[in-house]
């Protein structure tokens, strides 16, 4: 894998985006891309690929967001490097927690694009969240090293019972969604995100020791 970007929104640079796309065939993300292709076929909607700079099937931390936003098709990746506020916040929070990219997989509770072309962002519907939960089992099957799951936002948090049933010993940490809409509402919101990621980092450190 290439060196980690040192600043958020790096994929706003067309050359950086082209370089990232050139890595899309990397073997550590191939099984997850195959799952994404299956989901895309079954749901008749695009599913962005995992970031090849992240851990892929070697990830020890699953970071579950809610659903891809309408702008995801510009990059085609689920990534902290997108040129939007949510990704920029996520980049900074993960960097502060000193969680290595190689330890992470960023995914969505509803992994396919739910927005019609040209539509504004919207929250997933209950039926979409329930349908997305059906794909957690095959995803977890691809993550043999998984040590902790971080669920960001209300809809991602609804995956907690499914994760508990699938992997009862897996620590699950809930944090607010890193969207600027939520982060700016109260100082307690970023504080909760930082506490949750610090707890996840401690778990990863214990697993390494």
C-alpha positions as YAML, in Angstrom:
chain: A
units: angstrom
residues:
- id: 1
  name: UNK
  ca: [0.00, 0.00, 0.00]
- id: 2
  name: UNK
  ca: [1.12, 3.58, -0.69]
- id: 3
  name: UNK
  ca: [1.93, 6.13, 2.00]
- id: 4
  name: UNK
  ca: [-0.98, 7.56, 3.92]
- id: 5
  name: UNK
  ca: [-2.25, 10.99, 2.84]
- id: 6
  name: UNK
  ca: [-1.24, 13.66, 5.32]
- id: 7
  name: UNK
  ca: [-4.30, 15.89, 4.99]
- id: 8
  name: UNK
  ca: [-8.06, 15.42, 4.55]
- id: 9
  name: UNK
  ca: [-9.90, 15.77, 1.23]
- id: 10
  name: UNK
  ca: [-6.88, 14.46, -0.71]
- id: 11
  name: UNK
  ca: [-9.09, 12.87, -3.37]
- id: 12
  name: UNK
  ca: [-10.16, 16.32, -4.53]
- id: 13
  name: UNK
  ca: [-6.89, 16.16, -6.47]
- id: 14
  name: UNK
  ca: [-7.56, 14.39, -9.82]
- id: 15
  name: UNK
  ca: [-4.07, 12.88, -9.84]
- id: 16
  name: UNK
  ca: [-4.54, 11.45, -6.34]
- id: 17
  name: UNK
  ca: [-7.91, 10.04, -7.36]
- id: 18
  name: UNK
  ca: [-6.41, 8.45, -10.48]
- id: 19
  name: UNK
  ca: [-3.65, 6.88, -8.38]
- id: 20
  name: UNK
  ca: [-6.19, 5.50, -5.91]
- id: 21
  name: UNK
  ca: [-8.31, 4.05, -8.71]
- id: 22
  name: UNK
  ca: [-5.21, 2.36, -10.11]
- id: 23
  name: UNK
  ca: [-5.03, 0.40, -6.83]
- id: 24
  name: UNK
  ca: [-8.60, -0.89, -6.97]
- id: 25
  name: UNK
  ca: [-7.49, -4.38, -7.98]
- id: 26
  name: UNK
  ca: [-5.44, -4.85, -4.79]
- id: 27
  name: UNK
  ca: [-5.90, -8.37, -3.39]
- id: 28
  name: UNK
  ca: [-6.63, -7.24, 0.19]
- id: 29
  name: UNK
  ca: [-9.85, -5.53, -0.92]
- id: 30
  name: UNK
  ca: [-10.85, -7.95, -3.70]
- id: 31
  name: UNK
  ca: [-13.15, -10.14, -1.55]
- id: 32
  name: UNK
  ca: [-14.94, -7.07, -0.19]
- id: 33
  name: UNK
  ca: [-15.33, -5.66, -3.69]
- id: 34
  name: UNK
  ca: [-16.84, -9.00, -4.72]
- id: 35
  name: UNK
  ca: [-19.34, -8.72, -1.87]
- id: 36
  name: UNK
  ca: [-20.08, -5.17, -2.99]
- id: 37
  name: UNK
  ca: [-20.72, -6.40, -6.54]
- id: 38
  name: UNK
  ca: [-23.16, -8.98, -5.18]
- id: 39
  name: UNK
  ca: [-24.97, -6.34, -3.14]
- id: 40
  name: UNK
  ca: [-25.06, -4.02, -6.13]
- id: 41
  name: UNK
  ca: [-26.64, -6.72, -8.30]
- id: 42
  name: UNK
  ca: [-29.20, -7.64, -5.65]
- id: 43
  name: UNK
  ca: [-30.15, -4.05, -4.83]
- id: 44
  name: UNK
  ca: [-29.80, -2.61, -8.34]
- id: 45
  name: UNK
  ca: [-27.70, 0.26, -7.02]
- id: 46
  name: UNK
  ca: [-24.01, 1.19, -6.92]
- id: 47
  name: UNK
  ca: [-21.87, 0.05, -3.99]
- id: 48
  name: UNK
  ca: [-18.61, 1.99, -3.52]
- id: 49
  name: UNK
  ca: [-15.42, 0.01, -3.06]
- id: 50
  name: UNK
  ca: [-13.37, -0.06, 0.15]
- id: 51
  name: UNK
  ca: [-10.39, 2.26, 0.11]
- id: 52
  name: UNK
  ca: [-7.29, 0.31, -0.99]
- id: 53
  name: UNK
  ca: [-5.18, 2.36, 1.43]
- id: 54
  name: UNK
  ca: [-7.19, 0.87, 4.30]
- id: 55
  name: UNK
  ca: [-6.89, -2.62, 5.70]
- id: 56
  name: UNK
  ca: [-9.42, -4.55, 3.65]
- id: 57
  name: UNK
  ca: [-9.70, -8.15, 4.79]
- id: 58
  name: UNK
  ca: [-6.82, -7.61, 7.25]
- id: 59
  name: UNK
  ca: [-8.71, -4.89, 9.12]
- id: 60
  name: UNK
  ca: [-8.97, -5.15, 12.89]
- id: 61
  name: UNK
  ca: [-11.51, -2.33, 13.27]
- id: 62
  name: UNK
  ca: [-14.77, -2.06, 11.36]
- id: 63
  name: UNK
  ca: [-16.01, 1.52, 11.20]
- id: 64
  name: UNK
  ca: [-19.63, 1.41, 10.17]
- id: 65
  name: UNK
  ca: [-21.21, 4.60, 8.84]
- id: 66
  name: UNK
  ca: [-24.79, 4.92, 7.61]
- id: 67
  name: UNK
  ca: [-25.06, 5.06, 3.82]
- id: 68
  name: UNK
  ca: [-23.02, 6.43, 0.91]
- id: 69
  name: UNK
  ca: [-23.86, 10.04, 0.10]
- id: 70
  name: UNK
  ca: [-24.81, 11.15, -3.41]
- id: 71
  name: UNK
  ca: [-21.28, 12.46, -4.07]
- id: 72
  name: UNK
  ca: [-19.68, 9.03, -3.55]
- id: 73
  name: UNK
  ca: [-19.85, 8.24, -7.25]
- id: 74
  name: UNK
  ca: [-17.23, 10.90, -7.89]
- id: 75
  name: UNK
  ca: [-14.59, 8.70, -6.27]
- id: 76
  name: UNK
  ca: [-16.23, 5.27, -6.16]
- id: 77
  name: UNK
  ca: [-14.71, 4.61, -2.72]
- id: 78
  name: UNK
  ca: [-15.84, 4.49, 0.90]
- id: 79
  name: UNK
  ca: [-12.99, 6.61, 2.21]
- id: 80
  name: UNK
  ca: [-11.89, 9.21, 4.74]
- id: 81
  name: UNK
  ca: [-10.19, 11.05, 1.84]
- id: 82
  name: UNK
  ca: [-13.31, 12.26, 0.01]
- id: 83
  name: UNK
  ca: [-13.72, 16.00, -0.49]
- id: 84
  name: UNK
  ca: [-16.61, 16.47, 1.94]
- id: 85
  name: UNK
  ca: [-17.04, 17.52, 5.52]
- id: 86
  name: UNK
  ca: [-17.94, 14.10, 6.91]
- id: 87
  name: UNK
  ca: [-14.84, 12.49, 5.45]
- id: 88
  name: UNK
  ca: [-12.64, 15.37, 6.60]
- id: 89
  name: UNK
  ca: [-13.94, 15.05, 10.15]
- id: 90
  name: UNK
  ca: [-13.42, 11.30, 10.06]
- id: 91
  name: UNK
  ca: [-9.86, 11.75, 8.77]
- id: 92
  name: UNK
  ca: [-9.02, 14.07, 11.66]
- id: 93
  name: UNK
  ca: [-10.71, 11.98, 14.38]
- id: 94
  name: UNK
  ca: [-8.95, 8.79, 13.25]
- id: 95
  name: UNK
  ca: [-5.62, 10.59, 13.03]
- id: 96
  name: UNK
  ca: [-6.06, 11.99, 16.54]
- id: 97
  name: UNK
  ca: [-6.80, 8.49, 17.85]
- id: 98
  name: UNK
  ca: [-3.67, 7.20, 16.09]
- id: 99
  name: UNK
  ca: [-5.53, 4.30, 14.56]
- id: 100
  name: UNK
  ca: [-3.54, 3.02, 11.60]
- id: 101
  name: UNK
  ca: [-5.29, 2.90, 8.25]
- id: 102
  name: UNK
  ca: [-4.13, -0.69, 7.84]
- id: 103
  name: UNK
  ca: [-6.24, -1.59, 10.88]
- id: 104
  name: UNK
  ca: [-9.46, -0.10, 9.51]
- id: 105
  name: UNK
  ca: [-12.28, -0.94, 7.16]
- id: 106
  name: UNK
  ca: [-14.86, 1.79, 6.56]
- id: 107
  name: UNK
  ca: [-18.23, 0.45, 5.43]
- id: 108
  name: UNK
  ca: [-21.88, 1.46, 5.59]
- id: 109
  name: UNK
  ca: [-24.86, -0.03, 7.39]
- id: 110
  name: UNK
  ca: [-26.71, 0.41, 4.09]
- id: 111
  name: UNK
  ca: [-23.81, -0.16, 1.70]
- id: 112
  name: UNK
  ca: [-25.54, 0.77, -1.56]
- id: 113
  name: UNK
  ca: [-26.42, 4.21, -2.87]
- id: 114
  name: UNK
  ca: [-30.02, 4.96, -1.89]
- id: 115
  name: UNK
  ca: [-30.30, 8.33, -3.62]
- id: 116
  name: UNK
  ca: [-31.84, 8.88, -7.03]
- id: 117
  name: UNK
  ca: [-29.69, 10.72, -9.54]
- id: 118
  name: UNK
  ca: [-29.60, 14.42, -8.67]
- id: 119
  name: UNK
  ca: [-31.41, 13.94, -5.36]
- id: 120
  name: UNK
  ca: [-30.31, 15.48, -2.09]
- id: 121
  name: UNK
  ca: [-28.86, 13.39, 0.71]
- id: 122
  name: UNK
  ca: [-31.44, 11.67, 2.90]
- id: 123
  name: UNK
  ca: [-31.50, 9.31, 5.86]
- id: 124
  name: UNK
  ca: [-31.98, 5.60, 5.11]
- id: 125
  name: UNK
  ca: [-35.43, 4.15, 5.60]
- id: 126
  name: UNK
  ca: [-36.07, 1.42, 8.17]
- id: 127
  name: UNK
  ca: [-36.54, -1.19, 5.45]
- id: 128
  name: UNK
  ca: [-33.19, -0.22, 3.92]
- id: 129
  name: UNK
  ca: [-31.42, -0.51, 7.29]
- id: 130
  name: UNK
  ca: [-33.00, -3.93, 7.84]
- id: 131
  name: UNK
  ca: [-31.94, -5.05, 4.36]
- id: 132
  name: UNK
  ca: [-28.42, -3.77, 4.94]
- id: 133
  name: UNK
  ca: [-28.12, -5.83, 8.13]
- id: 134
  name: UNK
  ca: [-28.46, -8.99, 6.03]
- id: 135
  name: UNK
  ca: [-25.04, -8.30, 4.53]
- id: 136
  name: UNK
  ca: [-23.18, -8.04, 7.84]
- id: 137
  name: UNK
  ca: [-22.71, -11.79, 8.15]
- id: 138
  name: UNK
  ca: [-20.91, -12.19, 4.80]
- id: 139
  name: UNK
  ca: [-18.88, -9.07, 5.56]
- id: 140
  name: UNK
  ca: [-17.74, -10.40, 8.95]
- id: 141
  name: UNK
  ca: [-16.81, -13.69, 7.29]
- id: 142
  name: UNK
  ca: [-14.21, -11.72, 5.33]
- id: 143
  name: UNK
  ca: [-12.67, -10.13, 8.46]
- id: 144
  name: UNK
  ca: [-10.93, -12.86, 10.47]
- id: 145
  name: UNK
  ca: [-8.75, -10.39, 12.42]
- id: 146
  name: UNK
  ca: [-11.62, -8.13, 13.51]
- id: 147
  name: UNK
  ca: [-11.15, -6.95, 17.11]
- id: 148
  name: UNK
  ca: [-13.63, -4.08, 17.47]
- id: 149
  name: UNK
  ca: [-16.54, -2.44, 15.64]
- id: 150
  name: UNK
  ca: [-17.31, 1.27, 15.84]
- id: 151
  name: UNK
  ca: [-20.85, 2.25, 14.84]
- id: 152
  name: UNK
  ca: [-21.14, 5.90, 13.83]
- id: 153
  name: UNK
  ca: [-24.60, 7.39, 13.93]
- id: 154
  name: UNK
  ca: [-28.11, 6.29, 14.83]
- id: 155
  name: UNK
  ca: [-28.72, 4.02, 11.85]
- id: 156
  name: UNK
  ca: [-25.31, 2.35, 12.09]
- id: 157
  name: UNK
  ca: [-26.03, 1.83, 15.78]
- id: 158
  name: UNK
  ca: [-28.98, -0.35, 14.85]
- id: 159
  name: UNK
  ca: [-26.48, -2.95, 13.62]
- id: 160
  name: UNK
  ca: [-25.41, -3.63, 17.22]
- id: 161
  name: UNK
  ca: [-27.85, -6.52, 17.88]
- id: 162
  name: UNK
  ca: [-26.90, -8.20, 14.60]
- id: 163
  name: UNK
  ca: [-23.19, -7.90, 15.39]
- id: 164
  name: UNK
  ca: [-23.77, -9.25, 18.90]
- id: 165
  name: UNK
  ca: [-25.58, -12.27, 17.48]
- id: 166
  name: UNK
  ca: [-22.93, -12.93, 14.85]
- id: 167
  name: UNK
  ca: [-19.87, -12.31, 17.07]
- id: 168
  name: UNK
  ca: [-20.87, -12.21, 20.74]
- id: 169
  name: UNK
  ca: [-17.32, -11.48, 21.92]
- id: 170
  name: UNK
  ca: [-16.72, -8.56, 19.55]
- id: 171
  name: UNK
  ca: [-16.55, -5.20, 21.36]
- id: 172
  name: UNK
  ca: [-19.02, -2.74, 19.83]
- id: 173
  name: UNK
  ca: [-18.63, 1.01, 20.40]
- id: 174
  name: UNK
  ca: [-21.28, 3.53, 19.43]
- id: 175
  name: UNK
  ca: [-20.33, 7.10, 18.53]
- id: 176
  name: UNK
  ca: [-22.17, 10.01, 16.88]
- id: 177
  name: UNK
  ca: [-22.00, 10.37, 13.12]
- id: 178
  name: UNK
  ca: [-19.03, 12.57, 12.06]
- id: 179
  name: UNK
  ca: [-21.15, 14.71, 9.71]
- id: 180
  name: UNK
  ca: [-20.57, 18.45, 10.23]
- id: 181
  name: UNK
  ca: [-24.32, 18.73, 10.84]
- id: 182
  name: UNK
  ca: [-23.93, 16.69, 14.04]
- id: 183
  name: UNK
  ca: [-20.40, 17.64, 15.05]
- id: 184
  name: UNK
  ca: [-21.28, 21.33, 15.17]
- id: 185
  name: UNK
  ca: [-24.40, 20.93, 17.32]
- id: 186
  name: UNK
  ca: [-22.56, 20.60, 20.65]
- id: 187
  name: UNK
  ca: [-18.98, 20.24, 21.96]
- id: 188
  name: UNK
  ca: [-20.10, 16.95, 23.49]
- id: 189
  name: UNK
  ca: [-20.56, 15.38, 20.03]
- id: 190
  name: UNK
  ca: [-16.90, 15.50, 18.95]
- id: 191
  name: UNK
  ca: [-15.92, 14.63, 22.51]
- id: 192
  name: UNK
  ca: [-18.01, 11.43, 22.32]
- id: 193
  name: UNK
  ca: [-16.46, 10.53, 18.97]
- id: 194
  name: UNK
  ca: [-12.97, 11.04, 20.39]
- id: 195
  name: UNK
  ca: [-13.76, 8.95, 23.47]
- id: 196
  name: UNK
  ca: [-15.16, 6.12, 21.36]
- id: 197
  name: UNK
  ca: [-12.20, 6.04, 18.99]
- id: 198
  name: UNK
  ca: [-9.77, 6.24, 21.92]
- id: 199
  name: UNK
  ca: [-11.49, 3.19, 23.42]
- id: 200
  name: UNK
  ca: [-11.18, 1.38, 20.08]
- id: 201
  name: UNK
  ca: [-7.49, 2.32, 19.89]
- id: 202
  name: UNK
  ca: [-6.92, 0.88, 23.36]
- id: 203
  name: UNK
  ca: [-8.54, -2.39, 22.29]
- id: 204
  name: UNK
  ca: [-6.31, -2.57, 19.22]
- id: 205
  name: UNK
  ca: [-3.25, -1.82, 21.33]
- id: 206
  name: UNK
  ca: [-4.13, -4.62, 23.77]
- id: 207
  name: UNK
  ca: [-4.58, -7.04, 20.90]
- id: 208
  name: UNK
  ca: [-1.14, -6.11, 19.58]
- id: 209
  name: UNK
  ca: [0.65, -6.38, 22.94]
...
